[in-house]
Amino acid sequence: MNPISSTSTVPGDLQVEVLIVGAGPTGLTLACDLARRGISHRLIERSESYSTASRAKTIQPRALEVADDLGIAKSILIKGLVDLPARYY
């Protein structure tokens, strides 16, 4: 098997086209987009439980474009906070 192959073999002889490492905001967004497009994928995460800490304090313009493409931008804008307190050192 070519080591740079886009198809990975995972336990149970399940083959996927994409392996996503990390279930943070980027990995989860990619998993959603791949699922919408019918592309087989597997998402793996090292942590045993989800993080309760913030993973981002702002949304960059490109991230909002991706959210819009996924159909969730309006919900994010409605639920988001403006002028979230932050400390600078």
Short mmCIF file of C-alpha atoms in Angstrom, two decimals:
data_model
loop_
_atom_site.label_atom_id
_atom_site.label_comp_id
_atom_site.label_asym_id
_atom_site.label_seq_id
_atom_site.Cartn_x
_atom_site.Cartn_y
_atom_site.Cartn_z
CA MET A 1 0.00 0.00 0.00
CA ASN A 2 1.29 3.45 -0.90
CA PRO A 3 2.10 5.32 2.37
CA ILE A 4 0.62 8.49 0.91
CA SER A 5 -2.62 6.80 -0.10
CA SER A 6 -5.86 8.66 0.59
CA THR A 7 -7.53 5.45 1.77
CA SER A 8 -6.76 4.16 5.27
CA THR A 9 -7.55 0.74 6.67
CA VAL A 10 -8.98 0.82 10.17
CA PRO A 11 -10.02 -2.00 12.54
CA GLY A 12 -12.76 -4.24 11.16
CA ASP A 13 -11.54 -3.85 7.57
CA LEU A 14 -13.52 -0.62 7.30
CA GLN A 15 -11.91 1.54 4.65
CA VAL A 16 -12.33 5.28 4.67
CA GLU A 17 -11.17 7.97 2.28
CA VAL A 18 -10.17 10.48 4.98
CA LEU A 19 -8.79 10.11 8.50
CA ILE A 20 -9.36 13.19 10.66
CA VAL A 21 -7.08 13.49 13.68
CA GLY A 22 -8.53 15.74 16.37
CA ALA A 23 -12.14 16.49 17.28
CA GLY A 24 -11.67 20.21 17.82
CA PRO A 25 -13.60 22.84 15.87
CA THR A 26 -11.65 22.24 12.66
CA GLY A 27 -11.88 18.44 12.77
CA LEU A 28 -15.59 18.47 13.55
CA THR A 29 -16.32 20.99 10.79
CA LEU A 30 -14.39 18.87 8.32
CA ALA A 31 -16.30 15.76 9.43
CA CYS A 32 -19.61 17.57 8.88
CA ASP A 33 -18.59 18.73 5.42
CA LEU A 34 -17.31 15.30 4.38
CA ALA A 35 -20.54 13.68 5.60
CA ARG A 36 -22.59 16.16 3.55
CA ARG A 37 -20.58 15.27 0.48
CA GLY A 38 -20.87 11.51 1.06
CA ILE A 39 -17.12 11.06 1.60
CA SER A 40 -16.24 8.25 3.99
CA HIS A 41 -14.19 9.37 6.96
CA ARG A 42 -13.13 8.46 10.47
CA LEU A 43 -12.62 11.02 13.24
CA ILE A 44 -10.23 10.14 16.08
CA GLU A 45 -9.50 12.10 19.25
CA ARG A 46 -6.85 11.50 21.90
CA SER A 47 -8.88 12.90 24.83
CA GLU A 48 -11.35 10.61 26.54
CA SER A 49 -13.86 13.40 27.18
CA TYR A 50 -14.79 16.64 25.49
CA SER A 51 -13.17 19.92 26.49
CA THR A 52 -15.13 22.37 28.61
CA ALA A 53 -12.65 25.17 27.87
CA SER A 54 -13.16 27.65 25.08
CA ARG A 55 -11.41 26.68 21.85
CA ALA A 56 -11.84 30.08 20.24
CA LYS A 57 -12.73 33.60 21.29
CA THR A 58 -13.59 34.93 17.85
CA ILE A 59 -14.82 33.82 14.47
CA GLN A 60 -12.64 34.73 11.53
CA PRO A 61 -14.33 35.76 8.26
CA ARG A 62 -13.34 32.52 6.47
CA ALA A 63 -14.71 30.42 9.34
CA LEU A 64 -18.02 32.27 9.03
CA GLU A 65 -18.07 31.56 5.28
CA VAL A 66 -17.61 27.85 5.98
CA ALA A 67 -20.35 27.98 8.63
CA ASP A 68 -22.64 29.66 6.10
CA ASP A 69 -21.92 26.91 3.58
CA LEU A 70 -22.85 24.35 6.27
CA GLY A 71 -26.09 26.25 6.96
CA ILE A 72 -25.23 27.19 10.56
CA ALA A 73 -23.91 30.77 10.31
CA LYS A 74 -27.22 32.40 11.27
CA SER A 75 -27.49 30.27 14.40
CA ILE A 76 -23.90 31.11 15.39
CA LEU A 77 -24.52 34.83 14.94
CA ILE A 78 -27.73 34.71 16.99
CA LYS A 79 -26.15 32.75 19.87
CA GLY A 80 -22.74 34.46 19.79
CA LEU A 81 -21.56 37.05 22.28
CA VAL A 82 -20.32 40.48 21.33
CA ASP A 83 -17.50 42.10 23.33
CA LEU A 84 -16.60 38.96 25.22
CA PRO A 85 -14.39 39.92 28.18
CA ALA A 86 -10.73 39.02 27.70
CA ARG A 87 -7.45 39.62 29.55
CA TYR A 88 -4.32 40.79 27.80
CA TYR A 89 -0.86 40.43 29.35
#
